[in-house]
XYZ file of C-alpha atoms in Angstrom:
429
model
C 0.000 0.000 0.000
C 1.336 3.418 -0.996
C 2.174 5.704 1.869
C -0.200 8.729 1.734
C 2.661 11.120 2.389
C 4.647 9.636 -0.497
C 1.623 10.099 -2.771
C 1.324 13.735 -1.778
C 5.031 14.422 -2.157
C 6.020 16.985 -4.786
C 9.557 18.062 -5.665
C 10.756 21.361 -4.276
C 10.998 23.975 -7.032
C 12.751 27.299 -6.402
C 10.560 30.397 -6.714
C 11.973 33.765 -7.718
C 10.865 36.379 -5.169
C 9.713 39.845 -6.147
C 12.949 41.624 -7.213
C 12.234 44.784 -5.227
C 11.547 42.746 -2.060
C 14.670 40.682 -2.673
C 16.799 43.786 -3.110
C 15.503 45.324 0.119
C 16.069 42.083 2.058
C 19.579 41.691 0.623
C 20.441 45.273 1.587
C 19.130 44.724 5.118
C 21.176 41.552 5.554
C 24.256 43.279 4.173
C 23.894 46.071 6.713
C 23.576 43.491 9.503
C 26.767 41.732 8.418
C 28.741 44.961 8.556
C 27.931 45.596 12.228
C 30.976 45.522 14.568
C 31.688 42.200 16.284
C 29.610 41.763 19.415
C 26.825 44.070 18.280
C 23.519 42.296 17.778
C 20.699 43.312 15.476
C 17.957 44.937 17.594
C 15.643 42.141 18.649
C 12.705 44.499 18.548
C 12.920 44.214 14.771
C 12.531 40.446 14.958
C 10.249 40.264 17.965
C 8.329 43.547 18.194
C 6.400 44.435 21.273
C 2.638 44.893 20.839
C 1.932 48.291 19.326
C -0.452 50.403 21.343
C -0.211 53.646 19.347
C -1.257 54.129 15.713
C 1.354 52.983 13.226
C 2.983 55.828 11.317
C 3.681 55.164 7.641
C 7.114 56.016 6.282
C 5.664 57.804 3.264
C 3.285 60.774 3.033
C 0.185 59.461 1.286
C 0.239 58.336 -2.337
C 3.729 58.243 -3.875
C 4.301 57.783 -7.630
C 6.604 54.920 -8.602
C 8.207 55.414 -12.026
C 9.494 52.588 -14.192
C 12.258 53.718 -16.548
C 14.399 52.001 -19.165
C 17.694 53.237 -17.664
C 17.363 54.135 -13.998
C 21.019 55.115 -13.555
C 20.648 57.745 -16.277
C 17.158 58.724 -15.090
C 18.314 59.478 -11.551
C 21.049 61.735 -12.900
C 18.587 63.407 -15.276
C 15.983 64.098 -12.589
C 18.744 65.529 -10.395
C 20.242 67.804 -13.054
C 17.105 68.781 -14.985
C 14.453 68.942 -12.249
C 16.515 69.499 -9.102
C 15.738 66.168 -7.405
C 17.796 64.777 -4.500
C 18.398 61.120 -3.636
C 16.837 60.224 -0.310
C 19.180 57.264 0.211
C 21.526 55.098 -1.795
C 19.700 53.229 -4.573
C 19.324 49.469 -4.234
C 21.196 47.794 -7.097
C 20.243 44.312 -8.295
C 22.828 41.601 -9.105
C 22.255 42.184 -12.819
C 23.105 45.882 -12.403
C 19.569 47.196 -12.635
C 18.341 49.603 -9.977
C 15.649 47.849 -7.990
C 14.587 50.831 -5.913
C 15.475 54.497 -5.480
C 13.754 57.428 -3.820
C 13.932 61.045 -4.941
C 12.907 64.121 -2.985
C 11.449 66.544 -5.495
C 9.320 69.666 -5.153
C 8.496 68.936 -1.515
C 7.288 65.425 -2.348
C 8.672 61.976 -3.005
C 9.053 59.984 -6.221
C 10.188 56.351 -6.353
C 12.139 55.126 -9.379
C 13.431 51.780 -10.575
C 14.490 50.079 -13.752
C 11.631 48.370 -15.509
C 10.996 44.703 -14.684
C 8.926 43.326 -17.575
C 9.041 39.870 -16.015
C 6.645 41.094 -13.301
C 4.665 43.465 -15.504
C 6.413 46.665 -14.350
C 7.327 48.351 -17.636
C 8.549 51.773 -18.712
C 6.478 53.918 -21.105
C 6.892 52.916 -24.739
C 7.702 55.202 -27.658
C 4.974 57.298 -29.247
C 2.591 60.083 -28.230
C 0.402 60.079 -25.174
C 0.891 59.341 -21.480
C -1.550 57.929 -18.943
C -0.157 59.881 -15.964
C 0.719 63.561 -15.521
C 3.201 64.468 -12.764
C 2.720 67.977 -11.348
C 5.833 69.875 -10.209
C 5.639 73.347 -8.653
C 8.662 75.604 -9.183
C 9.563 79.234 -8.570
C 10.376 80.008 -12.225
C 8.393 78.027 -14.805
C 10.288 79.391 -17.800
C 13.741 78.664 -16.379
C 12.754 75.175 -15.173
C 11.193 74.320 -18.536
C 14.210 75.607 -20.432
C 16.543 73.547 -18.228
C 14.464 70.388 -18.793
C 14.306 70.882 -22.567
C 18.028 71.653 -22.772
C 18.640 68.379 -20.931
C 16.638 66.396 -23.488
C 12.961 66.688 -22.534
C 10.406 67.134 -25.320
C 8.376 70.342 -25.064
C 4.677 69.500 -25.271
C 3.249 72.859 -24.222
C 5.370 76.006 -23.879
C 5.118 78.156 -20.729
C 1.946 80.229 -20.720
C -0.179 82.109 -18.210
C -3.457 80.406 -17.351
C -6.282 81.458 -15.050
C -4.796 79.169 -12.378
C -1.147 80.187 -12.839
C 1.739 79.810 -15.280
C 2.709 76.346 -16.477
C 4.306 74.247 -19.177
C 4.220 70.552 -20.058
C 7.230 68.418 -21.027
C 7.863 64.730 -21.703
C 11.068 63.577 -20.030
C 13.548 61.355 -21.948
C 12.069 58.297 -20.228
C 8.492 58.853 -21.414
C 6.957 60.452 -18.317
C 4.832 63.611 -18.672
C 5.399 66.582 -16.318
C 3.442 69.775 -15.771
C 5.857 72.429 -14.503
C 3.770 75.021 -12.710
C 3.735 78.121 -10.535
C 0.229 78.832 -9.210
C 1.321 82.079 -7.539
C 0.974 83.812 -10.914
C -2.763 83.145 -10.885
C -5.198 85.878 -10.068
C -5.761 84.301 -6.669
C -9.101 82.795 -7.560
C -10.543 80.203 -9.906
C -13.200 82.741 -10.881
C -12.512 84.274 -14.272
C -12.154 88.026 -14.573
C -15.018 89.753 -16.391
C -12.655 90.462 -19.293
C -12.091 86.702 -19.690
C -15.802 85.926 -20.045
C -17.374 86.560 -23.468
C -19.752 89.474 -23.795
C -22.509 90.101 -26.329
C -21.160 89.580 -29.857
C -17.938 87.855 -28.743
C -16.934 84.339 -29.779
C -17.783 82.064 -26.845
C -16.572 78.826 -28.465
C -14.825 77.785 -31.688
C -14.412 74.394 -33.323
C -11.808 73.539 -35.941
C -13.439 71.407 -38.662
C -10.939 68.941 -40.159
C -10.971 65.753 -42.260
C -9.077 63.610 -39.719
C -9.155 64.661 -36.078
C -6.285 62.367 -35.007
C -3.972 63.821 -37.650
C -5.003 67.366 -36.717
C -4.503 66.735 -33.001
C -0.935 65.552 -33.572
C -0.134 68.496 -35.846
C -1.371 71.228 -33.498
C 0.160 69.508 -30.479
C 3.522 69.683 -32.250
C 3.072 73.287 -33.439
C 1.178 74.992 -30.600
C 1.697 72.588 -27.696
C -2.008 71.818 -27.418
C -3.206 68.993 -25.201
C -6.687 67.549 -25.362
C -9.648 66.119 -23.521
C -12.154 63.785 -25.220
C -15.024 65.430 -27.082
C -18.705 64.494 -27.080
C -18.072 61.900 -29.827
C -15.071 59.914 -31.133
C -14.416 62.518 -33.853
C -14.331 65.344 -31.287
C -11.581 66.826 -29.112
C -11.500 69.677 -26.604
C -8.310 71.745 -26.390
C -7.106 72.178 -22.804
C -6.532 75.542 -21.125
C -7.313 78.034 -23.905
C -9.736 80.967 -24.097
C -12.127 81.161 -25.729
C -12.636 77.394 -25.485
C -11.609 75.492 -28.607
C -12.564 72.120 -29.994
C -11.915 69.944 -33.033
C -14.447 68.050 -35.126
C -13.308 65.417 -37.606
C -14.857 63.934 -40.723
C -15.422 67.335 -42.368
C -14.807 67.971 -46.075
C -15.198 71.744 -45.665
C -12.208 72.875 -43.607
C -13.098 75.945 -41.573
C -13.553 77.142 -38.007
C -17.108 76.928 -36.683
C -18.022 79.822 -34.377
C -20.430 80.151 -31.475
C -21.349 83.743 -30.580
C -22.398 84.988 -27.153
C -25.610 87.025 -26.922
C -27.405 88.561 -23.965
C -30.657 86.712 -24.776
C -30.544 83.537 -26.889
C -34.295 83.465 -27.516
C -34.253 87.060 -28.730
C -31.147 86.284 -30.794
C -32.974 83.444 -32.543
C -35.724 85.899 -33.452
C -33.176 88.321 -34.918
C -31.548 85.553 -37.000
C -34.892 84.631 -38.539
C -35.876 88.260 -39.114
C -32.566 88.899 -40.922
C -33.162 86.041 -43.367
C -31.235 83.267 -41.605
C -32.346 79.989 -40.062
C -32.328 79.126 -36.356
C -33.323 76.102 -34.324
C -35.185 76.370 -31.054
C -32.976 77.200 -28.035
C -32.012 74.179 -25.944
C -30.248 73.728 -22.620
C -26.703 72.436 -23.106
C -23.402 72.859 -21.222
C -25.147 74.751 -18.417
C -26.913 77.350 -20.569
C -29.075 78.034 -23.596
C -27.728 77.240 -27.053
C -29.211 77.580 -30.547
C -27.914 76.302 -33.902
C -28.168 78.812 -36.754
C -27.303 79.460 -40.415
C -26.837 82.966 -41.816
C -28.470 84.246 -45.020
C -25.472 83.085 -47.115
C -25.266 79.565 -45.714
C -22.599 79.836 -42.993
C -23.429 77.764 -39.910
C -22.902 79.181 -36.411
C -24.404 78.977 -32.926
C -25.652 81.372 -30.271
C -24.971 80.964 -26.547
C -25.615 82.959 -23.400
C -23.183 85.819 -22.732
C -21.832 87.183 -19.483
C -18.969 89.182 -18.036
C -17.274 91.497 -20.523
C -19.169 94.669 -21.324
C -19.206 96.104 -24.825
C -16.052 98.165 -25.375
C -14.267 96.758 -22.292
C -10.699 95.654 -23.016
C -10.254 91.893 -23.286
C -7.321 89.880 -21.942
C -4.451 89.489 -24.410
C -4.320 86.008 -25.994
C -1.715 83.614 -24.659
C 0.422 81.164 -26.614
C -1.786 78.834 -28.672
C -4.943 80.893 -28.200
C -7.079 82.574 -30.851
C -5.766 86.047 -31.636
C -7.738 86.984 -34.761
C -10.450 85.571 -37.046
C -10.657 86.270 -40.776
C -14.194 85.609 -42.017
C -14.532 85.096 -45.767
C -18.032 85.530 -47.222
C -19.527 85.818 -50.683
C -21.132 89.245 -50.223
C -19.851 91.541 -47.473
C -22.766 93.941 -47.852
C -25.263 91.221 -46.959
C -22.992 89.787 -44.252
C -22.471 93.167 -42.596
C -26.209 93.807 -42.562
C -26.913 90.343 -41.133
C -24.341 90.359 -38.317
C -25.074 93.970 -37.433
C -28.725 93.017 -36.956
C -28.056 89.755 -35.086
C -24.954 90.543 -32.993
C -24.778 94.325 -33.062
C -21.427 94.230 -34.844
C -19.981 97.529 -36.070
C -17.734 97.576 -39.149
C -15.024 99.937 -40.366
C -13.195 99.727 -43.726
C -9.999 97.665 -43.747
C -6.758 98.063 -45.689
C -7.701 95.676 -48.520
C -10.419 95.952 -51.138
C -13.774 94.806 -49.722
C -12.107 94.191 -46.368
C -13.750 95.214 -43.094
C -12.751 95.338 -39.432
C -15.227 94.209 -36.779
C -15.033 96.681 -33.912
C -14.845 95.716 -30.232
C -15.200 91.930 -30.403
C -13.107 89.218 -28.808
C -11.129 87.679 -30.421
C -10.485 90.458 -32.903
C -12.055 89.766 -36.289
C -12.202 90.970 -39.859
C -14.288 90.156 -42.921
C -13.647 90.050 -46.654
C -15.788 89.253 -49.674
C -15.413 87.096 -52.760
C -15.331 83.694 -51.043
C -17.012 80.924 -53.056
C -17.851 79.159 -49.797
C -17.929 80.922 -46.427
C -14.783 80.144 -44.449
C -13.201 81.281 -41.171
C -9.387 81.329 -40.987
C -7.931 81.624 -37.455
C -4.754 83.311 -36.267
C -3.076 81.728 -33.242
C -0.862 83.737 -30.906
C 2.658 82.363 -30.394
C 5.550 83.431 -28.188
C 8.157 82.995 -30.943
C 6.829 83.056 -34.513
C 10.160 82.028 -36.061
C 10.341 78.881 -33.928
C 6.648 78.179 -34.564
C 7.172 78.419 -38.335
C 9.907 75.786 -38.084
C 7.551 73.530 -36.103
C 4.859 73.915 -38.795
C 7.284 72.830 -41.507
C 8.689 69.976 -39.420
C 5.146 68.695 -38.774
C 4.341 68.526 -42.496
C 2.607 71.880 -42.988
C 3.622 74.949 -44.953
C 4.470 78.414 -43.662
C 5.615 81.658 -45.234
C 8.636 83.394 -43.790
C 7.590 85.633 -40.872
C 6.659 89.167 -41.933
C 6.540 92.329 -39.840
C 3.084 93.962 -39.659
C 1.964 97.054 -37.685
C 0.528 94.789 -34.967
C 3.288 92.148 -34.854
C 5.105 89.456 -36.843
C 2.945 86.956 -38.745
C 3.128 83.924 -41.015
C 0.530 82.470 -43.417
C 0.342 78.689 -42.891
C -1.466 75.493 -43.834
C -1.552 72.363 -41.712
C -0.754 68.873 -43.019
C -4.373 68.436 -44.186
C -4.594 71.745 -46.039
C -6.418 73.897 -43.467
C -5.261 77.517 -43.551
C -4.276 79.435 -40.443
C -1.997 82.264 -39.375
C 0.613 82.525 -36.649
C 1.087 85.852 -34.903
C 3.694 87.119 -32.469
C 1.777 90.202 -31.439
C 2.933 93.470 -29.932
C-alpha cells in the first residue's frame, strides 16, 4: 500500500521572489553583516512588542513609482534637470539594474526603478500620449522648462499664463509627462475676470473642422503645444486651457472654423436671425446654458450661446500662446454679411486696408471680414511666443508656412496644416 505522504510528495521547485523585495532584504542583511563584532541586530525588529499607538507610515500618502528604461541615467537626469535629490543610496540588483530608489522633489517623493517586464512593471513605450501627468511646482516656470528641454525633454506645451497660474508641459527622456507650474501667478481665484468671459457679440466657443481629427490633433500639439480632452463623440476633441474654449471636429470635407457667438438673450437672438433672413433652431439647454444652432443668409453655420462678463467696449485679456488672436471671415457678399451680423450681434464695421475688407469693432477675439469667397470660411490666427520657432515647427510637422513678416501689430506667417487647413501665426505686440 502506498504511503499517503509519499503520494502527496512533490519536488521542491525554487521560486523567484519579487525583485524589489529581494533587493531590500539583501540590503538589510548586508547592513547586519557589517555591524561591529559583538553588536547584535535589535531584537525588537525580529520580535516587536505589541503596538499600542497608531502605526505611522514612512511615506506621506500616495507616492508615484516610475518605471524607466535606464534608472542610472534617469536618476542623474531628474537631479540635473528637475533638481531632485536622492533620499538614500539606490538598491542595485545583481544584474546591475536599480531595484529601488527614492527622490525628494518639489516637496514630495518619487520612487524610481528600472523596468521589470518579467513582473509586468514596464517603462512607457515610444509614441505620443501618457496615462499619468506628474505635477511639479517651481519658482520660475520658464527657467525650469528651459533647463528640462536643454537636458533632453520634449516640449509639449510652452510656458503660458493660465487662469490658475503659469505652467508648461514636457515629456522627459524616459516617457513620463510633467506639468511644470507656478500657481502664484494666478489671479488668486478660480473665478474668471469679467474680461475673460465673453460678452454680447464675442466668440464664446470655436471648433476647428478637419478631415481627420487624429492627424489634426498631432499636428497642433507639435506646433502649438495643445493637449486635449475627449469630445462628445469619437471625432471630437477639446483643447485644454485656452480661451475662448476650442474644440476639433473630424470627418469634415469643408475645412473651416465653426463659431459660437455669445448674446445677452438667446431666444431674442434666434428671433433676430430669422428676421434677418437666416435659419435658427429652437434654443435648448446644453453645457449649463441656452444654445441655438443657426445658419446665416449666405449659408454659414454658427451657434448662439448665453453671454456674461465682458461689457461692450471693455478691453479683453491678451491672448496667450496657442490661443485665438484673430479671425478672418470670408463671405460671398460683405454687404449682406455686414447687414446680417449687425442686426443679429450688433457688430460695427469699419473699412480695412484691402479691397472689400472690413474690421469688426470691439469683439473678442479680434475679427475681420472680406468678400469674394465661393464658400464661407473662417481662418484663425493663433498667438505664439516665438513666430520664427513656430514656423519651423509647422514645416517639421508637415505643414507649410511663409517666412515671418513684420506687420503694424506684430510678426505673422501664413500657414497650412498637413491636411490643407489655412491658419496664421502671430507674435503680437
